[in-house]
Amino acid sequence: MTTLITNIKELLQVRETNHELVSGEAMKALPTIKNAFLLIDHDTIVDYGEMKDSKGIVADKTIDARGKLVLPTWCDSHTHIVYAGNREQEFVDRINGLSYEDIANRGGGILNSAEKLQNTSEEDLYNQSAERLKQVIKLGTGAIEIKSGYGLTVEAELKMLRVIKRLKKDFPVKVKATLLGAHAVPKAYKDNKEAYVDLVINELIPQVAKLQLARYIDVFCEKGYFDLNDTERILKAASNYNLTPKIHVNQFNAFGGVGLGVKYHALSVDHLEELNDEDIQVLKGSKTIPVALPSCSYFLSIPYTPARKLIDAGLPLALATDYNPGSTPSGNMNFVVSTACIKMKMTPEEAINAATINGAYAMGISNMYGSITKGKKANVIITKKVPSYNFLPYAFGDNHIDTVLINGNVQ
Ligand code: NIG
Ligand code: FE
C-alpha cells in the first residue's frame, strides 16, 4: 500500500541524512521543501521532493495537501499519562493561595494520585489512559514516553507498567516506558525514606528489568522528595540492569542533579526551571539532552526553563508536555511549541526542532522518528490551510491539524 501526498505547500523538517539531534546554532535552521510531495510505502517514508519531480509516481492512494504544511508528528519525550482520576480540587486550592509544596506537605499531590491509582483496577486504569493517548494522537503526537510513578508500591508500579505495555501493543504510536518508582516517598515510609529507596533498588528495579517493563529509570530529584544520595543509589543500581536515566531535576531547586545525571550517562535531564552556570558547563560535552516542559511552568506559574541560555551555549534542547494530573493536565504539544516561542523566546524553527528530532533523541528513537527522512516511520501531521509555519505557534490555542498519519495510516 503506497500513499502519495501531493501539492504540499511546505514540507518541514526534511533531513537527507540521519541526524541524531540538533544543537545550539543549528537549531535555528529548519530544512524545508516548498511545493513538495511525500511518498509513503506501508509504514515508511520512501521518497520526497519538489512536485515537479513527482511526475510518473503512481500510488494506491493520493492525498492533496494544497495550501497545507506537512511535518513529522510530535515526539513527546516526557509524560505521566497513566494515572487515575484527576486533581482539580488541588488546582482550586492553589488558586485560593496554597502552593504546590503546601499541597504535597499536607499529603496531597503525588500521594493523592498514588492513593487513587492503588484503588483503581488495571482495566479501569488502562481505559482512562487509553482515552488520553487517543486524544494526544489527534493532537499530532506520534511517539511518546510514559512513566510509572503513581503506584509507589511494587504491585501498583508493576500495574502501571503493564498498562503502558498494553498501550504500546494496542496503539500504533511509538511508546517508551520509564520506571519512576522514586517519584515521592509513600505515606507508609514517611519516616523511613531509606527503606523505600531500598525497596526500589532491591525489589522494584530487578522485577521491572526481569519482566522487561521499562527501558528507562527516572527519579524525582528534588528537596522533599529524593536527594542526590538517594538518586545516585538508584541510578547506580539501575545501571546494572541496563536502565538508562531520564531524570526529573531542577524543577524547584538546583543542587547538582544535572551533574549527577551526566555522571550516570542520562539520556535526558528534564524540567530545569532552575538552572545555574555549573549545570550548563556540565552539559557541554555530554550526550545528555536537556528537556523543557513549558506547560508545567504555565500551569504552576513557576519560571520557564531558560531556553536561550541553553541554546546560546551551544546545547540541544527538547520540548515535551509532562502530561500529568498535578502539574500539567495537558498533553497538547502544539501548546508546548507555542508557549516555548511566546514565553521562552525560542524561534519557531528552534521550537519545531525541539519538539520533533530532539524529542525523538530524548527517548532514544531519533534513528526512526522525528524528521522527514527516507527510511523513517511515516508519522506525519498534515495541517489545515495556513499562511506559513510561523503561524502554527503564533495563532496559539487554535487547532491547526487537519490529518495525522501514523505508520502511514490516517488516524
Ligand atoms: O513532572 N515533578 C514531578 N512529577 C510531575 C508532577 C507530579 C504530580 O504533581 O503529580 C512533574 O511535574
Ligand atoms: Fe514529569
Coordinates of N, CA and C in Angstrom, one line a residue, residues 78-308:
H78 N 8.4 13.1 27.5 CA 8.2 13.1 29.0 C 6.7 13.3 29.3
T79 N 6.1 12.1 29.7 CA 4.7 12.2 30.1 C 4.5 11.2 31.3
H80 N 3.3 11.5 31.9 CA 2.9 10.6 33.0 C 1.4 10.3 32.7
I81 N 1.1 9.8 31.5 CA -0.4 9.8 31.1 C -1.1 8.6 31.8
V82 N -0.4 7.7 32.4 CA -1.1 6.6 33.1 C -1.4 7.1 34.5
Y83 N -2.6 7.5 34.8 CA -3.0 7.9 36.1 C -4.4 7.8 36.3
A84 N -4.9 7.8 37.6 CA -6.3 7.5 37.9 C -6.9 8.8 38.4
G85 N -8.0 9.2 37.8 CA -8.8 10.3 38.2 C -8.0 11.6 37.9
N86 N -8.4 12.7 38.6 CA -7.7 14.0 38.4 C -7.5 14.7 39.7
R87 N -7.0 15.9 39.6 CA -6.7 16.6 40.9 C -7.2 18.1 40.8
E88 N -8.4 18.2 40.2 CA -8.9 19.6 40.0 C -9.2 20.3 41.3
Q89 N -9.4 19.6 42.4 CA -9.6 20.3 43.7 C -8.3 21.0 44.1
E90 N -7.1 20.3 43.9 CA -5.9 21.0 44.2 C -5.6 22.2 43.4
F91 N -6.1 22.1 42.2 CA -6.0 23.3 41.3 C -6.7 24.5 41.9
V92 N -7.9 24.2 42.4 CA -8.7 25.3 43.0 C -8.0 25.8 44.3
D93 N -7.4 24.8 45.0 CA -6.7 25.1 46.3 C -5.5 26.1 46.0
R94 N -4.9 25.8 44.9 CA -3.8 26.7 44.5 C -4.3 28.1 44.1
I95 N -5.4 28.1 43.4 CA -5.9 29.5 43.1 C -6.2 30.2 44.4
N96 N -6.7 29.5 45.4 CA -7.0 30.1 46.7 C -5.8 30.3 47.6
G97 N -4.6 30.1 47.1 CA -3.4 30.6 47.8 C -2.5 29.5 48.3
L98 N -2.8 28.2 48.2 CA -1.8 27.2 48.6 C -0.8 27.0 47.5
S99 N 0.4 26.6 47.8 CA 1.4 26.3 46.8 C 1.4 24.8 46.5
Y100 N 2.1 24.5 45.4 CA 2.3 23.0 45.1 C 2.9 22.3 46.2
E101 N 3.9 23.0 46.9 CA 4.6 22.4 48.0 C 3.7 22.3 49.2
D102 N 2.8 23.3 49.5 CA 1.9 23.2 50.6 C 1.0 22.0 50.5
I103 N 0.5 21.8 49.2 CA -0.4 20.7 49.0 C 0.3 19.3 49.2
A104 N 1.5 19.2 48.7 CA 2.3 18.0 48.9 C 2.5 17.8 50.4
N105 N 2.9 18.8 51.1 CA 3.2 18.7 52.6 C 2.0 18.2 53.4
R106 N 0.8 18.5 52.9 CA -0.4 18.0 53.7 C -0.9 16.6 53.2
G107 N 0.0 16.0 52.4 CA -0.4 14.6 51.9 C -1.1 14.5 50.6
G108 N -1.2 15.7 49.9 CA -1.9 15.7 48.6 C -0.8 15.5 47.5
G109 N -1.1 16.0 46.4 CA -0.1 15.9 45.3 C 0.1 14.5 44.8
I110 N 1.3 14.1 44.6 CA 1.6 12.8 44.1 C 1.0 11.7 44.9
L111 N 1.0 11.9 46.3 CA 0.5 10.8 47.2 C -1.0 10.7 47.0
N112 N -1.7 11.8 46.7 CA -3.1 11.8 46.3 C -3.4 10.9 45.1
S113 N -2.6 11.1 44.1 CA -2.7 10.3 42.8 C -2.4 8.9 43.1
A114 N -1.4 8.6 44.0 CA -1.0 7.2 44.3 C -2.1 6.5 45.0
E115 N -2.8 7.2 45.9 CA -3.9 6.5 46.6 C -5.0 6.2 45.6
K116 N -5.3 7.1 44.7 CA -6.4 6.9 43.7 C -6.0 5.7 42.8
L117 N -4.7 5.7 42.4 CA -4.3 4.6 41.4 C -4.3 3.3 42.1
Q118 N -3.9 3.2 43.4 CA -3.9 1.9 44.1 C -5.3 1.4 44.2
N119 N -6.3 2.3 44.2 CA -7.7 1.8 44.4 C -8.4 1.7 43.0
T120 N -7.7 1.8 41.9 CA -8.3 1.7 40.6 C -7.9 0.3 40.0
S121 N -8.8 -0.3 39.4 CA -8.5 -1.6 38.7 C -7.6 -1.4 37.5
E122 N -6.8 -2.4 37.1 CA -5.9 -2.3 36.0 C -6.7 -2.0 34.7
E123 N -7.9 -2.6 34.6 CA -8.7 -2.4 33.4 C -9.2 -0.9 33.3
D124 N -9.6 -0.4 34.5 CA -10.1 1.0 34.5 C -8.9 2.0 34.2
L125 N -7.8 1.6 34.8 CA -6.6 2.5 34.6 C -6.2 2.5 33.1
Y126 N -6.3 1.3 32.5 CA -6.0 1.2 31.1 C -7.0 2.1 30.3
N127 N -8.3 2.0 30.6 CA -9.3 2.7 29.8 C -9.1 4.2 30.0
Q128 N -8.8 4.7 31.2 CA -8.6 6.1 31.4 C -7.3 6.6 30.6
S129 N -6.3 5.8 30.6 CA -5.0 6.2 30.0 C -5.1 6.1 28.5
A130 N -5.9 5.1 28.0 CA -6.0 4.9 26.5 C -6.8 6.1 26.0
E131 N -7.8 6.6 26.7 CA -8.5 7.8 26.3 C -7.6 9.0 26.1
R132 N -6.6 9.2 27.0 CA -5.6 10.3 26.9 C -4.7 10.1 25.7
L133 N -4.3 8.8 25.5 CA -3.4 8.6 24.4 C -4.1 8.9 23.1
K134 N -5.4 8.5 23.0 CA -6.2 8.8 21.7 C -6.2 10.3 21.5
Q135 N -6.5 11.0 22.6 CA -6.6 12.4 22.5 C -5.3 13.1 22.0
V136 N -4.2 12.6 22.5 CA -2.9 13.3 22.1 C -2.5 12.9 20.7
I137 N -2.9 11.7 20.3 CA -2.6 11.3 18.9 C -3.3 12.3 17.9
K138 N -4.6 12.6 18.3 CA -5.4 13.5 17.5 C -4.7 14.9 17.4
L139 N -3.9 15.2 18.5 CA -3.2 16.5 18.6 C -1.8 16.4 17.9
G140 N -1.5 15.3 17.3 CA -0.3 15.2 16.5 C 0.9 14.5 17.1
T141 N 0.7 13.9 18.3 CA 1.8 13.1 18.9 C 1.9 11.8 18.3
G142 N 3.1 11.4 17.8 CA 3.3 10.1 17.1 C 4.3 9.2 17.9
A143 N 4.9 9.8 18.9 CA 5.8 9.0 19.7 C 5.8 9.6 21.1
I144 N 5.8 8.7 22.1 CA 5.5 9.2 23.5 C 6.3 8.4 24.5
E145 N 6.9 9.0 25.5 CA 7.5 8.3 26.6 C 6.4 8.4 27.8
I146 N 6.3 7.3 28.5 CA 5.3 7.2 29.6 C 6.0 6.7 30.8
K147 N 5.8 7.4 31.9 CA 6.4 7.0 33.2 C 5.4 6.3 34.1
S148 N 6.0 5.4 35.0 CA 5.2 5.0 36.1 C 5.4 6.0 37.2
G149 N 5.1 5.7 38.5 CA 5.4 6.7 39.5 C 4.2 7.2 40.3
Y150 N 3.0 6.7 40.0 CA 1.9 6.9 40.8 C 1.4 5.7 41.5
G151 N 2.3 4.6 41.5 CA 1.9 3.4 42.2 C 2.5 3.4 43.6
L152 N 3.9 3.6 43.6 CA 4.6 3.7 44.9 C 4.5 2.5 45.8
T153 N 4.1 1.4 45.2 CA 4.3 0.0 45.9 C 4.7 -0.8 44.7
V154 N 5.4 -1.9 45.0 CA 5.9 -2.8 43.9 C 4.7 -3.2 43.0
E155 N 3.6 -3.6 43.7 CA 2.4 -4.1 43.0 C 1.8 -3.0 42.1
A156 N 1.7 -1.8 42.6 CA 1.0 -0.8 41.8 C 1.9 -0.2 40.8
E157 N 3.2 -0.2 41.0 CA 4.1 0.3 39.9 C 4.1 -0.7 38.8
L158 N 4.1 -2.0 39.1 CA 4.0 -3.0 38.0 C 2.7 -2.9 37.3
K159 N 1.6 -2.6 38.0 CA 0.3 -2.4 37.4 C 0.4 -1.3 36.3
M160 N 1.0 -0.2 36.7 CA 1.2 0.9 35.8 C 2.0 0.5 34.6
L161 N 3.1 -0.2 34.8 CA 4.0 -0.5 33.7 C 3.3 -1.6 32.8
R162 N 2.4 -2.4 33.3 CA 1.7 -3.4 32.5 C 0.7 -2.6 31.6
V163 N 0.1 -1.6 32.2 CA -0.8 -0.7 31.4 C 0.0 0.0 30.2
I164 N 1.2 0.5 30.5 CA 2.0 1.1 29.5 C 2.3 0.0 28.4
K165 N 2.6 -1.2 28.8 CA 2.9 -2.2 27.8 C 1.7 -2.5 26.9
R166 N 0.5 -2.5 27.5 CA -0.7 -2.8 26.8 C -1.0 -1.6 25.8
L167 N -0.7 -0.4 26.2 CA -0.9 0.8 25.3 C 0.0 0.6 24.1
K168 N 1.2 0.2 24.4 CA 2.2 0.0 23.4 C 1.8 -1.0 22.4
K169 N 1.1 -2.0 22.8 CA 0.6 -3.1 21.9 C -0.6 -2.7 21.2
D170 N -1.5 -1.9 21.8 CA -2.8 -1.6 21.2 C -2.8 -0.3 20.3
F171 N -1.8 0.5 20.4 CA -1.8 1.8 19.7 C -0.6 1.8 18.7
P172 N -0.8 2.4 17.5 CA 0.3 2.4 16.5 C 1.5 3.4 16.8
V173 N 1.3 4.3 17.8 CA 2.4 5.2 18.1 C 3.5 4.5 18.8
K174 N 4.7 5.1 18.7 CA 5.8 4.5 19.4 C 5.7 4.9 20.9
V175 N 5.9 3.9 21.8 CA 5.8 4.1 23.2 C 7.0 3.7 23.9
K176 N 7.6 4.5 24.7 CA 8.8 4.1 25.5 C 8.4 4.2 27.0
A177 N 8.8 3.2 27.8 CA 8.4 3.1 29.2 C 9.5 3.5 30.1
T178 N 9.2 4.2 31.2 CA 10.2 4.6 32.2 C 9.7 4.2 33.6
L179 N 10.6 3.6 34.3 CA 10.3 3.3 35.7 C 10.6 4.5 36.6
L180 N 9.5 5.1 37.2 CA 9.7 6.2 38.1 C 9.2 5.8 39.5
G181 N 9.8 4.7 40.0 CA 9.4 4.3 41.4 C 9.7 5.3 42.4
A182 N 10.8 6.1 42.3 CA 11.1 7.1 43.2 C 10.5 8.5 42.8
H183 N 9.2 8.6 42.8 CA 8.5 9.8 42.5 C 8.2 10.6 43.7
A184 N 7.8 9.9 44.8 CA 7.6 10.5 46.1 C 7.8 9.5 47.1
V185 N 8.0 9.9 48.4 CA 8.1 8.9 49.5 C 6.7 8.5 49.9
P186 N 6.3 7.2 49.8 CA 5.0 6.9 50.1 C 4.7 7.1 51.6
K187 N 3.4 7.3 51.9 CA 3.0 7.5 53.3 C 3.5 6.5 54.3
A188 N 3.5 5.2 53.9 CA 3.9 4.1 54.7 C 5.4 4.3 55.1
Y189 N 6.2 5.0 54.3 CA 7.6 5.2 54.6 C 8.0 6.6 55.0
K190 N 7.0 7.3 55.5 CA 7.1 8.7 55.8 C 8.4 9.0 56.6
D191 N 8.6 8.2 57.6 CA 9.8 8.5 58.5 C 10.9 7.5 58.1
N192 N 10.9 6.9 57.0 CA 11.9 5.9 56.7 C 12.2 5.8 55.2
K193 N 12.6 7.0 54.7 CA 12.8 7.1 53.2 C 13.8 6.1 52.7
E194 N 14.9 5.9 53.5 CA 15.9 4.9 53.1 C 15.3 3.6 52.8
A195 N 14.4 3.1 53.6 CA 13.8 1.8 53.4 C 13.0 1.8 52.0
Y196 N 12.4 2.9 51.7 CA 11.7 2.9 50.4 C 12.7 2.9 49.2
V197 N 13.8 3.6 49.4 CA 14.9 3.6 48.3 C 15.4 2.1 48.2
D198 N 15.6 1.5 49.4 CA 16.0 0.1 49.4 C 15.0 -0.8 48.6
L199 N 13.7 -0.5 48.8 CA 12.7 -1.3 48.1 C 12.8 -1.1 46.6
V200 N 13.0 0.1 46.2 CA 13.1 0.5 44.8 C 14.3 -0.3 44.2
I201 N 15.4 -0.3 44.9 CA 16.7 -0.9 44.5 C 16.6 -2.4 44.5
N202 N 16.1 -2.9 45.6 CA 16.2 -4.4 45.8 C 15.1 -5.2 45.2
E203 N 13.9 -4.5 45.1 CA 12.7 -5.3 44.5 C 12.2 -4.8 43.2
L204 N 12.0 -3.5 43.2 CA 11.3 -2.9 42.0 C 12.2 -3.0 40.8
I205 N 13.4 -2.5 40.9 CA 14.3 -2.5 39.7 C 14.5 -3.9 39.2
P206 N 14.9 -4.8 40.0 CA 15.1 -6.2 39.5 C 13.8 -6.8 38.8
Q207 N 12.7 -6.6 39.5 CA 11.4 -7.2 38.9 C 11.1 -6.5 37.5
V208 N 11.2 -5.2 37.5 CA 10.9 -4.5 36.2 C 11.8 -4.9 35.1
A209 N 13.1 -5.1 35.5 CA 14.1 -5.5 34.5 C 13.8 -6.9 34.0
K210 N 13.5 -7.8 35.0 CA 13.2 -9.2 34.6 C 12.0 -9.3 33.7
L211 N 11.0 -8.5 34.0 CA 9.8 -8.5 33.1 C 9.9 -7.6 31.9
Q212 N 11.0 -7.0 31.8 CA 11.3 -6.1 30.6 C 10.2 -5.0 30.5
L213 N 9.8 -4.4 31.6 CA 8.7 -3.5 31.5 C 9.1 -2.0 31.3
A214 N 10.4 -1.8 31.4 CA 10.8 -0.4 31.2 C 12.2 -0.4 30.6
R215 N 12.5 0.7 29.8 CA 13.8 0.9 29.2 C 14.6 2.0 30.0
Y216 N 13.8 2.9 30.7 CA 14.5 4.0 31.3 C 14.2 4.0 32.8
I217 N 15.1 4.7 33.6 CA 14.8 4.9 35.0 C 14.8 6.4 35.3
D218 N 13.8 6.8 36.1 CA 13.6 8.2 36.5 C 13.6 8.3 38.0
V219 N 14.0 9.5 38.5 CA 13.9 9.8 39.9 C 13.5 11.3 40.0
F220 N 12.6 11.6 41.0 CA 12.2 13.0 41.2 C 13.3 13.5 42.2
C221 N 14.4 14.1 41.6 CA 15.5 14.5 42.4 C 15.2 16.0 42.8
E222 N 14.6 16.1 44.1 CA 14.1 17.5 44.5 C 14.0 17.5 46.0
K223 N 14.2 18.7 46.5 CA 14.0 18.9 48.0 C 12.7 18.4 48.4
G224 N 12.6 17.5 49.5 CA 11.4 17.0 50.0 C 11.0 15.7 49.3
Y225 N 11.8 15.3 48.3 CA 11.5 14.0 47.5 C 12.7 13.1 47.7
F226 N 13.6 13.2 46.7 CA 14.8 12.3 46.7 C 16.0 13.2 46.5
D227 N 17.0 13.1 47.4 CA 18.2 13.9 47.4 C 19.2 13.3 46.5
L228 N 20.4 13.9 46.4 CA 21.4 13.4 45.5 C 21.9 12.0 45.9
N229 N 22.0 11.8 47.2 CA 22.4 10.5 47.6 C 21.4 9.4 47.2
D230 N 20.1 9.6 47.4 CA 19.1 8.7 47.0 C 19.2 8.4 45.5
T231 N 19.3 9.6 44.8 CA 19.2 9.5 43.3 C 20.4 8.7 42.8
E232 N 21.6 8.9 43.4 CA 22.8 8.2 43.0 C 22.7 6.7 43.3
R233 N 22.1 6.4 44.4 CA 22.0 5.0 44.8 C 21.1 4.3 43.7
I234 N 20.0 5.0 43.4 CA 19.1 4.4 42.4 C 19.7 4.3 41.0
L235 N 20.3 5.3 40.6 CA 20.9 5.3 39.2 C 22.0 4.2 39.1
K236 N 22.8 4.1 40.2 CA 23.8 3.1 40.2 C 23.2 1.7 40.1
A237 N 22.2 1.4 40.9 CA 21.5 0.1 40.9 C 20.9 -0.1 39.5
A238 N 20.3 0.9 38.9 CA 19.6 0.7 37.6 C 20.6 0.4 36.5
S239 N 21.8 1.0 36.7 CA 22.8 0.8 35.6 C 23.2 -0.7 35.5
N240 N 23.1 -1.4 36.6 CA 23.4 -2.9 36.5 C 22.3 -3.6 35.7
Y241 N 21.2 -3.0 35.5 CA 20.1 -3.7 34.8 C 19.9 -3.0 33.4
N242 N 20.8 -2.1 33.0 CA 20.7 -1.5 31.7 C 19.6 -0.5 31.6
L243 N 19.1 0.0 32.7 CA 18.1 1.0 32.6 C 18.7 2.4 32.6
T244 N 18.5 3.1 31.5 CA 19.2 4.4 31.3 C 18.4 5.5 32.0
P245 N 19.1 6.4 32.6 CA 18.4 7.5 33.3 C 17.8 8.6 32.4
K246 N 16.6 9.0 32.8 CA 16.0 10.2 32.2 C 15.3 10.8 33.5
I247 N 15.9 11.8 34.0 CA 15.5 12.2 35.4 C 14.9 13.6 35.5
H248 N 14.1 13.7 36.6 CA 13.4 15.0 37.0 C 14.5 15.7 37.8
V249 N 15.0 16.8 37.3 CA 15.9 17.6 38.1 C 15.6 19.1 38.0
N250 N 16.0 19.9 39.0 CA 16.0 21.3 39.0 C 14.6 21.9 38.7
Q251 N 13.5 21.2 39.2 CA 12.2 21.8 39.0 C 12.0 23.0 39.9
F252 N 12.4 22.8 41.2 CA 12.2 23.9 42.2 C 13.5 24.4 42.7
N253 N 14.5 23.5 42.7 CA 15.8 23.8 43.3 C 17.0 23.2 42.5
A254 N 18.0 24.0 42.3 CA 19.2 23.5 41.6 C 20.3 23.1 42.6
F255 N 20.6 21.8 42.7 CA 21.6 21.4 43.7 C 22.5 20.3 43.3
G256 N 22.7 20.2 41.9 CA 23.6 19.2 41.4 C 23.0 18.0 40.8
G257 N 21.7 18.0 40.6 CA 21.1 16.8 39.9 C 21.5 16.7 38.5
V258 N 21.8 17.8 37.8 CA 22.2 17.8 36.4 C 23.5 17.0 36.3
G259 N 24.5 17.4 37.1 CA 25.8 16.8 37.1 C 25.7 15.3 37.4
L260 N 24.8 15.0 38.3 CA 24.7 13.6 38.7 C 24.1 12.8 37.5
G261 N 23.1 13.4 36.8 CA 22.6 12.7 35.6 C 23.7 12.5 34.6
V262 N 24.5 13.5 34.3 CA 25.5 13.4 33.3 C 26.5 12.3 33.7
K263 N 26.8 12.3 35.0 CA 27.8 11.3 35.5 C 27.3 9.9 35.2
Y264 N 26.0 9.7 35.3 CA 25.4 8.3 35.0 C 24.9 8.2 33.6
H265 N 25.4 9.0 32.7 CA 25.1 9.0 31.3 C 23.6 9.0 31.0
A266 N 22.9 10.0 31.7 CA 21.5 10.1 31.5 C 21.2 10.5 30.0
L267 N 20.2 9.9 29.5 CA 19.8 10.3 28.1 C 19.2 11.7 28.1
S268 N 18.5 12.0 29.2 CA 17.9 13.4 29.3 C 17.9 13.8 30.8
V269 N 17.9 15.1 31.0 CA 17.6 15.7 32.3 C 16.5 16.7 32.0
D270 N 15.4 16.5 32.8 CA 14.2 17.2 32.4 C 13.7 18.2 33.5
H271 N 13.0 19.2 33.1 CA 12.5 20.3 33.9 C 13.4 21.5 33.8
L272 N 14.4 21.6 34.7 CA 15.5 22.7 34.6 C 14.9 24.1 34.7
E273 N 13.8 24.3 35.4 CA 13.3 25.6 35.6 C 14.3 26.5 36.3
E274 N 15.0 25.8 37.2 CA 16.1 26.5 37.9 C 17.4 25.9 37.3
L275 N 18.3 26.8 36.9 CA 19.5 26.3 36.2 C 20.6 27.3 36.5
N276 N 21.8 26.7 36.9 CA 22.9 27.6 37.1 C 24.0 27.3 36.1
D277 N 25.0 28.2 36.1 CA 26.1 28.1 35.1 C 26.8 26.8 35.2
E278 N 27.0 26.2 36.4 CA 27.6 24.9 36.5 C 26.9 23.8 35.7
D279 N 25.5 23.9 35.8 CA 24.7 22.9 35.1 C 25.0 23.0 33.6
I280 N 25.1 24.2 33.1 CA 25.3 24.4 31.7 C 26.7 23.8 31.3
Q281 N 27.7 24.1 32.1 CA 29.0 23.7 31.9 C 29.1 22.1 31.8
V282 N 28.4 21.5 32.8 CA 28.5 20.0 32.8 C 27.7 19.4 31.7
L283 N 26.7 20.1 31.1 CA 26.0 19.5 30.0 C 26.8 19.6 28.7
K284 N 27.7 20.6 28.6 CA 28.5 20.7 27.5 C 29.5 19.5 27.4
G285 N 29.6 18.9 26.2 CA 30.5 17.8 26.1 C 29.9 16.5 26.5
S286 N 28.6 16.5 27.0 CA 27.9 15.3 27.3 C 27.0 14.9 26.2
K287 N 26.4 13.7 26.3 CA 25.4 13.3 25.3 C 24.0 13.4 25.9
T288 N 23.9 14.0 27.1 CA 22.6 14.2 27.8 C 21.9 15.4 27.3
I289 N 20.6 15.2 26.9 CA 19.9 16.4 26.4 C 19.0 17.0 27.4
P290 N 19.0 18.3 27.6 CA 18.1 19.0 28.5 C 16.7 19.0 27.8
V291 N 15.7 18.8 28.7 CA 14.3 18.8 28.2 C 13.5 19.8 29.0
A292 N 12.8 20.7 28.3 CA 12.0 21.8 28.9 C 10.5 21.4 28.8
L293 N 9.8 21.8 29.8 CA 8.3 21.4 29.9 C 7.5 22.7 30.2
P294 N 7.4 23.5 29.2 CA 6.7 24.8 29.4 C 5.3 24.8 29.9
S295 N 4.5 23.7 29.6 CA 3.1 23.7 30.1 C 3.1 23.5 31.6
C296 N 4.1 22.9 32.1 CA 4.2 22.8 33.6 C 4.5 24.1 34.2
S297 N 5.4 24.9 33.6 CA 5.7 26.3 34.1 C 4.4 27.1 34.0
Y298 N 3.7 27.0 33.0 CA 2.5 27.7 32.7 C 1.4 27.4 33.8
F299 N 1.2 26.1 34.0 CA 0.2 25.7 34.9 C 0.5 26.0 36.4
L300 N 1.8 25.8 36.8 CA 2.2 26.1 38.2 C 2.6 27.5 38.4
S301 N 2.7 28.3 37.4 CA 3.2 29.7 37.5 C 4.6 29.7 38.1
I302 N 5.5 28.8 37.6 CA 6.9 28.8 38.1 C 7.7 29.3 36.9
P303 N 9.0 29.6 37.1 CA 9.8 30.1 36.0 C 9.9 29.1 34.8
Y304 N 10.1 29.6 33.6 CA 10.3 28.8 32.4 C 11.8 28.4 32.3
T305 N 12.0 27.2 31.8 CA 13.4 26.8 31.6 C 14.1 27.8 30.7
P306 N 15.3 28.3 31.1 CA 16.0 29.3 30.3 C 16.5 28.7 29.0
A307 N 15.6 28.6 28.0 CA 16.0 28.0 26.7 C 17.1 28.8 26.0
R308 N 17.0 30.1 26.1 CA 18.0 30.9 25.3 C 19.4 30.6 25.9

